[in-house]
Coordinates of C-alpha atoms in Angstrom, one line a residue:
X1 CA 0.0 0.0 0.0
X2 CA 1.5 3.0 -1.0
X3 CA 0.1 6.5 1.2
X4 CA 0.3 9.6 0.1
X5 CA 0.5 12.9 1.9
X6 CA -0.6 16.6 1.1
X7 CA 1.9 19.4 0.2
X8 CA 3.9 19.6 3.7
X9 CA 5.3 22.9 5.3
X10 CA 7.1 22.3 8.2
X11 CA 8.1 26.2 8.3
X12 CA 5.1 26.2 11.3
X13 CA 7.2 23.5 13.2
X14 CA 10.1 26.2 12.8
X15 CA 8.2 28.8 14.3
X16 CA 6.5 27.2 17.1
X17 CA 10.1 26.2 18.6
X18 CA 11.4 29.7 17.4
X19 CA 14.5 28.2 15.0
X20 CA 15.6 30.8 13.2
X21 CA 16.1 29.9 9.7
X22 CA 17.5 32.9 8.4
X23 CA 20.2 35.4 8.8
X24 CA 20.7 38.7 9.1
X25 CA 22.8 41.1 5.8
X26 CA 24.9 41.6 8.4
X27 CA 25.4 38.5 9.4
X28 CA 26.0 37.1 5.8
X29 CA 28.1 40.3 4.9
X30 CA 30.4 39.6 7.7
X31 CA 30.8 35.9 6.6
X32 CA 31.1 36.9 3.0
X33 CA 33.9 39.4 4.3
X34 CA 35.7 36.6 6.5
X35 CA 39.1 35.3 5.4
X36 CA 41.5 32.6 6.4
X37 CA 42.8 33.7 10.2
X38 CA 45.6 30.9 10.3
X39 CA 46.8 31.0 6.7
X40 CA 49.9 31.3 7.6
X41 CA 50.3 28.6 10.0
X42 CA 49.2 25.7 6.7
X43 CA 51.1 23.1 5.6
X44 CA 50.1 22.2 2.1
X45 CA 48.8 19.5 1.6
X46 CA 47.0 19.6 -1.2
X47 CA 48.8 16.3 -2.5
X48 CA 47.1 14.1 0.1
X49 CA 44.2 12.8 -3.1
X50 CA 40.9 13.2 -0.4
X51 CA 37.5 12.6 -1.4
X52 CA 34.0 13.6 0.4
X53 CA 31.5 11.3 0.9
X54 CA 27.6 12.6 2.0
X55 CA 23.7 12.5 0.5
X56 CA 23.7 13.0 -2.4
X57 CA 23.3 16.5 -3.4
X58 CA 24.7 18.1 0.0
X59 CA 27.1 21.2 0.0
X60 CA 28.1 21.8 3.6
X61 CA 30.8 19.0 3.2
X62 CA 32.8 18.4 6.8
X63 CA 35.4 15.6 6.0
X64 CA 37.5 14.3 3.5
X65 CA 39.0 11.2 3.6
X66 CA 42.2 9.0 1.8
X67 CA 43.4 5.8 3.2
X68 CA 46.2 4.1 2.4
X69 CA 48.2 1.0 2.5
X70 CA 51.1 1.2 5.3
X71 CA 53.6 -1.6 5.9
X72 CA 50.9 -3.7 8.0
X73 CA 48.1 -0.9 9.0
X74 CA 46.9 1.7 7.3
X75 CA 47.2 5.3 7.3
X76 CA 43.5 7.4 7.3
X77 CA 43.8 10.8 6.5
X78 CA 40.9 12.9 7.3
X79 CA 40.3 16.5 6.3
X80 CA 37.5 19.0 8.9
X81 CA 36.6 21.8 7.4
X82 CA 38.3 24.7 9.7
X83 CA 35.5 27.0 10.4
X84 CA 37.3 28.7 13.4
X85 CA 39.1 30.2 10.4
X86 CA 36.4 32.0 9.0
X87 CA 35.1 33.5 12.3
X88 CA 36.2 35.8 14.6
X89 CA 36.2 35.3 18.3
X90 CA 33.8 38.1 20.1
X91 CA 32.5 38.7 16.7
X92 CA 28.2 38.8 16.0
X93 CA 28.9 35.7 13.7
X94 CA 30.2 34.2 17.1
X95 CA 27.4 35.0 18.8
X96 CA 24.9 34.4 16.0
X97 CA 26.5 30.4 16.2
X98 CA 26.2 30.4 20.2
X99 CA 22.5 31.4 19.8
X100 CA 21.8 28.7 17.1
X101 CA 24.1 25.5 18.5
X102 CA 24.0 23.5 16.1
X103 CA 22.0 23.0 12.9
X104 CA 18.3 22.0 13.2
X105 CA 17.1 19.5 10.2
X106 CA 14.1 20.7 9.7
X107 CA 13.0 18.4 6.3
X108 CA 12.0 20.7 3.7
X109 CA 15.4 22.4 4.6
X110 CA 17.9 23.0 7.5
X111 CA 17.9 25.9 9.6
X112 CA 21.7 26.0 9.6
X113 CA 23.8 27.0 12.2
X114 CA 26.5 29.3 9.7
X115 CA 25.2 31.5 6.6
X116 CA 25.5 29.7 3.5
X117 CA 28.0 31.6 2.4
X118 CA 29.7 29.6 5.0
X119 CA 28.1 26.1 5.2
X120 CA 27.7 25.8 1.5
X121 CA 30.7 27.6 0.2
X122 CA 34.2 28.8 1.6
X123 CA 34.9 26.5 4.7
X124 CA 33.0 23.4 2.9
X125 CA 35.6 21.0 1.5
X126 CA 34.3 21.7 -2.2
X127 CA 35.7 19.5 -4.7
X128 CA 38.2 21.0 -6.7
X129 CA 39.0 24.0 -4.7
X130 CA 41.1 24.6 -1.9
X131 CA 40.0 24.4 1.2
X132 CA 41.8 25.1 4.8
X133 CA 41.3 22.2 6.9
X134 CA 42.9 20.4 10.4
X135 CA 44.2 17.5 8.6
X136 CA 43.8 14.0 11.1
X137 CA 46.6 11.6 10.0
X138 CA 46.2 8.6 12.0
X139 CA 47.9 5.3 11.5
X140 CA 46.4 1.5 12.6
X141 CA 47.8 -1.6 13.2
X142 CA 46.9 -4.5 10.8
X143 CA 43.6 -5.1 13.1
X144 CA 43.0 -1.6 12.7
X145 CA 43.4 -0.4 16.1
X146 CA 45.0 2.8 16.5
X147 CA 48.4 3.1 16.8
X148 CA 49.1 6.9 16.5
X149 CA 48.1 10.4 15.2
X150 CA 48.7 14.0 14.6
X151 CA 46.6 17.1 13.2
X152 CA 47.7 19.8 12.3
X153 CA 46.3 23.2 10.2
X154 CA 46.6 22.6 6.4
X155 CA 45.3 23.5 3.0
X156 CA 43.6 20.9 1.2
X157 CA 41.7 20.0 -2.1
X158 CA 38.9 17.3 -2.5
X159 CA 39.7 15.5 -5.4
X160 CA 35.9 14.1 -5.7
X161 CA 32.1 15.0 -3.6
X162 CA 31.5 11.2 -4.1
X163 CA 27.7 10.1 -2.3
X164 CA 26.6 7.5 -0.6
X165 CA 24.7 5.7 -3.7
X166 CA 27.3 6.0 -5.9
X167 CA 30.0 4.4 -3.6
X168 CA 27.6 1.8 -2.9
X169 CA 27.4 1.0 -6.3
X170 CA 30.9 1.0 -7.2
X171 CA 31.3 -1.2 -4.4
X172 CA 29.0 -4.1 -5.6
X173 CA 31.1 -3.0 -8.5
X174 CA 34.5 -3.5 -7.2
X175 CA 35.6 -0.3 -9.0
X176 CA 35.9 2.0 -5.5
X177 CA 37.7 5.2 -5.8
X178 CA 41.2 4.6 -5.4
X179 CA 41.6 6.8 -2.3
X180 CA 38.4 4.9 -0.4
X181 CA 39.6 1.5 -2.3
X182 CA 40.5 0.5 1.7
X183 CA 37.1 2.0 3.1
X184 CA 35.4 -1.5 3.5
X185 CA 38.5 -3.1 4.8
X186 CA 39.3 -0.4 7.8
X187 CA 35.5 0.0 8.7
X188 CA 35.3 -3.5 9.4
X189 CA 37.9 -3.5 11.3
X190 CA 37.0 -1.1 13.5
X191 CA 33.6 -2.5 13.5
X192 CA 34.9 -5.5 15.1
X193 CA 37.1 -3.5 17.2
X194 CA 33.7 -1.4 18.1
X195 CA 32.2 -5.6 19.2
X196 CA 35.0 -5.7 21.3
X197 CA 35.0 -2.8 23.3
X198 CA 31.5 -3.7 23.6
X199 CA 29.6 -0.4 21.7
X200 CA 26.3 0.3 21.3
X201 CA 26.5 1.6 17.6
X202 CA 23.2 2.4 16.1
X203 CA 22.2 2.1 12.5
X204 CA 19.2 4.3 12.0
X205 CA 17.6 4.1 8.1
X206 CA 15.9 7.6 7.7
X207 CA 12.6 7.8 6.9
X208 CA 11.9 10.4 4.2
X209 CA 9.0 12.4 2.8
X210 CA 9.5 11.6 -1.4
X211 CA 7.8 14.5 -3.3
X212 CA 7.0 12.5 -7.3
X213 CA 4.2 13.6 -9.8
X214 CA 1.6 11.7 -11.0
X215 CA -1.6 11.9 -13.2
X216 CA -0.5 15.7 -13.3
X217 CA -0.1 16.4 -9.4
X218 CA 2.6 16.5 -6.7
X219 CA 2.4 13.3 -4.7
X220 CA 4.5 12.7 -1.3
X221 CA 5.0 9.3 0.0
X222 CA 6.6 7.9 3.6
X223 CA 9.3 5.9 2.5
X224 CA 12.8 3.9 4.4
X225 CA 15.6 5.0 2.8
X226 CA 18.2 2.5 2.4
X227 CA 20.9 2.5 5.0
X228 CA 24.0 0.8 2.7
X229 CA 27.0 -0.5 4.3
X230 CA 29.4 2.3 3.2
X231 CA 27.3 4.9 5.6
X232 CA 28.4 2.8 8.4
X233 CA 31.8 2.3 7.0
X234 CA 32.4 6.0 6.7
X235 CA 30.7 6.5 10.1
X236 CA 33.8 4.3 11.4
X237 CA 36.1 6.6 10.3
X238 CA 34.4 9.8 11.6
X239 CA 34.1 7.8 15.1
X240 CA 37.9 6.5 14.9
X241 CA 38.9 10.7 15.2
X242 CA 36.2 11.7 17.6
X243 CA 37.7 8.6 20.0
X244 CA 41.3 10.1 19.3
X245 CA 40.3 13.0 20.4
X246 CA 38.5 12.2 23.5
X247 CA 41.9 10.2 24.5
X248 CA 44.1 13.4 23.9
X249 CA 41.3 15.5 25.9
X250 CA 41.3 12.6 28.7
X251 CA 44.7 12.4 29.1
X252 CA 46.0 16.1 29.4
X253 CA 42.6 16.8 31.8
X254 CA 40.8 19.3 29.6
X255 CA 38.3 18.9 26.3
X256 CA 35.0 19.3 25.7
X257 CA 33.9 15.4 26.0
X258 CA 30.4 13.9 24.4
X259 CA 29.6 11.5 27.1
X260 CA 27.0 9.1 27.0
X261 CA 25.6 6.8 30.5
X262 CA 25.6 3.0 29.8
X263 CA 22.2 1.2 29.8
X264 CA 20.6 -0.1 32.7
X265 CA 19.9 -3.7 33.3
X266 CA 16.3 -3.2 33.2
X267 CA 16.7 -0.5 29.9
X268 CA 18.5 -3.8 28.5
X269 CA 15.6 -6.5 29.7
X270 CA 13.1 -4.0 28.3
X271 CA 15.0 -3.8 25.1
X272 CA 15.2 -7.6 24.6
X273 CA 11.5 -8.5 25.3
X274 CA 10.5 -5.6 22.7
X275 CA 13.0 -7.2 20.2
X276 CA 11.5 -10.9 20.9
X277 CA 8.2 -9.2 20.3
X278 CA 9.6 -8.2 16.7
X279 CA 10.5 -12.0 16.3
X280 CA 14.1 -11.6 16.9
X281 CA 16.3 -14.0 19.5
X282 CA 19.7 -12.9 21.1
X283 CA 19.8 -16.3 22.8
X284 CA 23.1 -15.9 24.6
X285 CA 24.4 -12.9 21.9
X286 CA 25.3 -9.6 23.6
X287 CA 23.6 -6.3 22.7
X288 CA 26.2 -5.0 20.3
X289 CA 26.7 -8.3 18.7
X290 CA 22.8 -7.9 17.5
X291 CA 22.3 -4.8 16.3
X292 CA 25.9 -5.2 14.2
X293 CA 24.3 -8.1 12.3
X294 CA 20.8 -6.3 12.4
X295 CA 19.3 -6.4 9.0
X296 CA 18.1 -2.3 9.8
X297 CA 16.9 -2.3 6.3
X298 CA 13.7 -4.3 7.0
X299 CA 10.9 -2.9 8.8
X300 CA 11.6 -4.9 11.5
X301 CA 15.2 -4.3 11.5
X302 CA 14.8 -0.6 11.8
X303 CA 11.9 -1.0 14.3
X304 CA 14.7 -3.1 16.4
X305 CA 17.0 -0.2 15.9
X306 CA 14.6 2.2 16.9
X307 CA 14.0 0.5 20.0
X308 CA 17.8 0.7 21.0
X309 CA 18.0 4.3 21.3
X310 CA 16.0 4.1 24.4
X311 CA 19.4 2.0 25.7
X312 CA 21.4 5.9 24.4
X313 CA 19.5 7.7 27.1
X314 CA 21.1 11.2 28.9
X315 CA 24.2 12.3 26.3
X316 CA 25.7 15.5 27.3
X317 CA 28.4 17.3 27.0
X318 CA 31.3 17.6 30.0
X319 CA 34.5 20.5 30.4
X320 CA 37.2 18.5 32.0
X321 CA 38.3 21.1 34.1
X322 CA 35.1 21.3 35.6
X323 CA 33.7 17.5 35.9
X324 CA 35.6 14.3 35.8
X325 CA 36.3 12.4 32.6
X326 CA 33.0 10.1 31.8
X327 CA 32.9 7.4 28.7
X328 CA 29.9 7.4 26.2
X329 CA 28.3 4.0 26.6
X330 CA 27.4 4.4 22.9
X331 CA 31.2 4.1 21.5
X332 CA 32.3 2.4 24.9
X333 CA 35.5 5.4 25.2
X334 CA 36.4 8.6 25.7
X335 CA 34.7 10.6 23.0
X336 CA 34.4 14.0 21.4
X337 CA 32.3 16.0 18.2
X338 CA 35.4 17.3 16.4
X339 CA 34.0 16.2 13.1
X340 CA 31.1 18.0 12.0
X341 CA 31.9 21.8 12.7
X342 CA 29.6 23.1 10.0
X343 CA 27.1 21.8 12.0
X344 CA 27.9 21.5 15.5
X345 CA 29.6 24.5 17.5
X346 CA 31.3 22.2 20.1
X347 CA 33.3 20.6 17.4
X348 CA 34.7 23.6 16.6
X349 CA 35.9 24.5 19.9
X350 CA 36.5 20.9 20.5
X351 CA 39.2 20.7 17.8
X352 CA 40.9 24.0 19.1
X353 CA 41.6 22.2 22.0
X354 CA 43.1 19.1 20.1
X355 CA 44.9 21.6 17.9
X356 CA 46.7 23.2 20.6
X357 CA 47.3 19.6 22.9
X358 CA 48.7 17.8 20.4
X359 CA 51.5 20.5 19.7
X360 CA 52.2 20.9 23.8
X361 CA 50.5 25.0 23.7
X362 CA 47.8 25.9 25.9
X363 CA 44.3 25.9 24.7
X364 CA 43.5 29.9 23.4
X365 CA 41.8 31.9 26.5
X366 CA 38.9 32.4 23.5
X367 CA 38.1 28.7 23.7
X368 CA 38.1 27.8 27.4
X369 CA 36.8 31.2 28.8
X370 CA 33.3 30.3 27.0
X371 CA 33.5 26.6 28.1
X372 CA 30.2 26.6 30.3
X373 CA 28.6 29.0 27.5
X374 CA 29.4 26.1 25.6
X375 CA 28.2 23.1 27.4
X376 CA 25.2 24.9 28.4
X377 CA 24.4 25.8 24.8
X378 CA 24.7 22.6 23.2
X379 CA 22.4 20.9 26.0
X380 CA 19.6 23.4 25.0
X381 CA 20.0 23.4 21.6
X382 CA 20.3 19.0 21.9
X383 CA 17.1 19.1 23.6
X384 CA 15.7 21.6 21.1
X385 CA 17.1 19.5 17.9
X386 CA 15.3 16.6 19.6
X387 CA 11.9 17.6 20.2
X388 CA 12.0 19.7 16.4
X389 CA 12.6 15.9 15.2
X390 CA 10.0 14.1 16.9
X391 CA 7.4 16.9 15.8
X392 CA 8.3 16.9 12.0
X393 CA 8.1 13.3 12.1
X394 CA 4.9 13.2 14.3
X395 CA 3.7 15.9 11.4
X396 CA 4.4 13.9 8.4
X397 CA 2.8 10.5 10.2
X398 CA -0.5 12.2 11.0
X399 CA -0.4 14.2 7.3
X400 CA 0.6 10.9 5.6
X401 CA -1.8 9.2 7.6
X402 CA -5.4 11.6 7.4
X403 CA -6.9 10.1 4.1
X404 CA -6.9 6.6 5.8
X405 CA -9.1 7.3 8.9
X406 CA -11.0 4.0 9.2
X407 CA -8.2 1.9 7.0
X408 CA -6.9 -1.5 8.7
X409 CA -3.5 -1.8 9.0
X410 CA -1.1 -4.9 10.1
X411 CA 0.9 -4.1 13.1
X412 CA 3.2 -6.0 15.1
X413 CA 2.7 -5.0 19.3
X414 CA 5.8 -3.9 21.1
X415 CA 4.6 -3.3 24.4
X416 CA 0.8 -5.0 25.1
X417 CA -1.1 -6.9 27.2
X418 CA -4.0 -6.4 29.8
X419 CA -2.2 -3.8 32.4
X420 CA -1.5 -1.1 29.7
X421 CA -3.6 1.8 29.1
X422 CA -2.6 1.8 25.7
X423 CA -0.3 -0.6 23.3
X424 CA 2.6 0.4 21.6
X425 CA 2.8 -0.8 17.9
X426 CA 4.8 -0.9 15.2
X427 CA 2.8 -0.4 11.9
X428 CA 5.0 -2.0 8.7
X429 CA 4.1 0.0 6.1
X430 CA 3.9 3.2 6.2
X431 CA 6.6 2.2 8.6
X432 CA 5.2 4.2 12.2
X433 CA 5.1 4.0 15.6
X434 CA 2.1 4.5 17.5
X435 CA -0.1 4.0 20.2
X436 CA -3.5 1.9 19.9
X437 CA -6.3 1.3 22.4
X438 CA -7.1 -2.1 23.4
X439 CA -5.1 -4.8 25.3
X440 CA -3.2 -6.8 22.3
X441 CA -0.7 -9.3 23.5
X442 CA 3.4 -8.3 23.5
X443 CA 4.7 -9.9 19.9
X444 CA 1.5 -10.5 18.7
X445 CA 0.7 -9.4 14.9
X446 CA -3.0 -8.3 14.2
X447 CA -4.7 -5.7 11.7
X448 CA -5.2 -2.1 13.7
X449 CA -7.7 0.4 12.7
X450 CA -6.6 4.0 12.0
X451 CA -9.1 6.0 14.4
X452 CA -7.3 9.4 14.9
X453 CA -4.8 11.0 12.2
X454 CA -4.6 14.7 13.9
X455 CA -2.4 17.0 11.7
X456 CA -3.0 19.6 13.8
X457 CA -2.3 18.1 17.0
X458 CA 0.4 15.8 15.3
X459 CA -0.9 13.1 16.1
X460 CA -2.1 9.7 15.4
X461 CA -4.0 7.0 17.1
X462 CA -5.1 3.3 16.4
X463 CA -7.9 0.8 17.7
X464 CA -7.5 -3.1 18.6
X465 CA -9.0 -5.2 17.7
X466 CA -9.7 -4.0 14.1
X467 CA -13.7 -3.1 12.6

């Protein structure tokens, strides 16, 4: 059954959380204006043949990566876009990025946390043009575990804005781009080095609103998008640097740290009767060992994966010279965001501080007198980022949803039985989570009747057993 939605405007999501979604002509003057603060401090290294690798069609490109061959590792290079470049400490645009936190995917189109002029242009790692950078070079052993690394300021040029389709393809291929050709060997790796240190690593397929045309009128449709193995590959290598970093930050006793409790026991017994309901056994298999061999394509699979974000509960954000060192549960290390700093602001102040322990200077007075601005920003803006996500989807389910008031759908019951108020189900296709009245038994599979499709209210509501 295919459902389709009415025009959707999530512009009214926007304003109700007030994310701004545009900027100033100052603002965008001033980041039009903006050159290269540390061009003098570069090394070139423009030779190094890096290639980006995102959706398709995306322009605020964060890394570049090469890996190569060396003696019996490998070497991973791995290019961040220097945005602390472009902006001025004390400056509006400073501000402007300490307001916003971090970008907010809203999904007809971000509200971005730098002007596009920014994002989109002169710190992304465009292909073709240079581009300053903090260059990663870190070497692994022959099991891919790391061995050492460095960073350092430097100029760089993508070679190729590769996406995530395209790599997949030439994968099944066998005809990778030469400077990813290793991608599938080193992400395994660390995926098995991820089983052993026993990491919770999610793999969430996105679910999408596809605009099409048909019989002369524009059609949407709730769809899973694929989630193909080099996402998770290339997610190794963005997770390799952020543990890197989290190690430098541990061991000198100052950083910015993403830090993550571990599950509790009954989070984890929860989380294994809802995935027996889905007709899945761990038997004696761990956690991690699951969802690594978790099919999250299927709409089971991702249901599954869904369910283990309730096991990634409380992340934050810690200054080390304010609160001890903590791990995050989900990577099972020290951790920090030094990867993503068109989008995130702690990465950018995160990778000052790597910048400046890894060659022995103290971390600029700019960075560490705004730490608790910081951390206090990006748990607002966290919080904000998650309940802006949960009302666009709840949105698009309940506009998706509407015309099919009084439709039966299958369902599979996550959470039933006679003592609930309400059952928690997982309807296959459209793929949706929901509530239904009626006492349905956990793991059970029965048709549920749409009774309430709210767009309004955002939200949606079934009936067991079915008319």
């Amino acid at each position: 059954m295919k459902l389709y939605a009415a025009p959707l405007d999530f512009r009214s999501v926007a304003a109700e959380f007030g994310v701004p979604t545009d900027f100033s002509e100052e603002l965008c003057a001033a980041a039009a204006a903006a050159q290269d603060r540390f061009a003098t401090l570069r090394r070139d290294a423009r030779d190094i043949p890096l290639v980006t690798i995102d959706p398709l069609g995306s322009k605020d490109l964060d890394q570049a990566v090469c890996i190569e061959a060396r003696m019996d590792g490998y070497r991973v290079y791995y290019a961040i876009a220097d945005v602390a470049a472009f902006i001025e400490p004390g400056s509006a645009l400073e501000e402007e990025t300490f307001r916003r936190g971090q970008t907010i995917y809203l999904p007809d189109e971000p509200a971005r946390l730098h002007p596009t002029v920014l994002s989109e242009d002169k710190a992304s790692l465009l292909e073709g043009v240079d581009r300053p950078a903090v260059l990663w070079t870190i070497d692994l052993d022959g099991a891919g575990e790391v061995l050492d690394f460095t960073l350092a300021r430097a100029l760089v040029r993508s070679r190729a804005r590769l996406d995530y389709e395209g790599v997949h393809a030439d994968l099944a291929a066998g005809s990778m781009h030469s400077s990813i050709a290793l991608l599938p060997q080193v992400g395994k790796l660390r995926q098995a080095s991820s089983l052993r240190r026993e990491a919770i690593n999610l793999r969430l397929p996105s679910q999408s609103v596809e605009e099409f045309e048909e019989d002369c009128q524009h059609r949407y449709e709730l769809v899973i998008e694929p989630r193909y193995e080099v996402m998770d590959y290339n997610s190794e290598i963005s997770l390799l640097t952020g543990m890197c970093a989290g190690q430098l930050m541990e061991k000198h006793g100052v950083g910015l740290l993403r830090t993550l409790p571990a599950a509790t026991a009954e989070a984890e017994e929860e989380f294994r009767t809802e995935v027996a309901a889905l007709g899945y056994s761990l038997d004696d298999a761990s956690i991690t060992q699951f969802l690594q061999t978790l099919d999250a394509d299927s709409p089971r699979g991702m249901a599954a994966m869904r369910e283990a974000q309730r096991l990634l509960r409380g992340a934050g954000y810690v200054w080390l010279e304010e609160s001890p060192a903590e791990v995050h549960a989900g990577i099972g290390g020290y951790y920090a965001h030094v990867t993503a700093p068109l989008r995130r602001l702690a990465d950018r102040f995160a990778t000052e501080v790597c910048l400046a322990l890894a060659h022995g200077e103290s971390v600029p007075e700019w960075v560490s007198s705004r730490a608790g601005d910081l951390t206090r920003t990006m748990a607002t803006t966290s919080q904000l980022a998650s309940q802006v996500d949960k009302a666009c989807l709840n949105l698009t389910e309940a506009t998706v949803l509407e015309p099919w008031v009084g439709t039966n759908f299958e369902a599979i019951v996550v959470q039933g039985g006679p003592t609930r108020e309400k059952a928690r189900i997982f309807v296959t296709q459209p793929p949706v989570f929901a509530e239904a009245v009626g006492h349905p038994d956990t793991g059970s599979e029965s048709n549920f009747s749409l009774v309430k499709a709210d767009v309004a209210e955002r939200d949606v509501l079934f009936a067991w057993p079915a008319d």
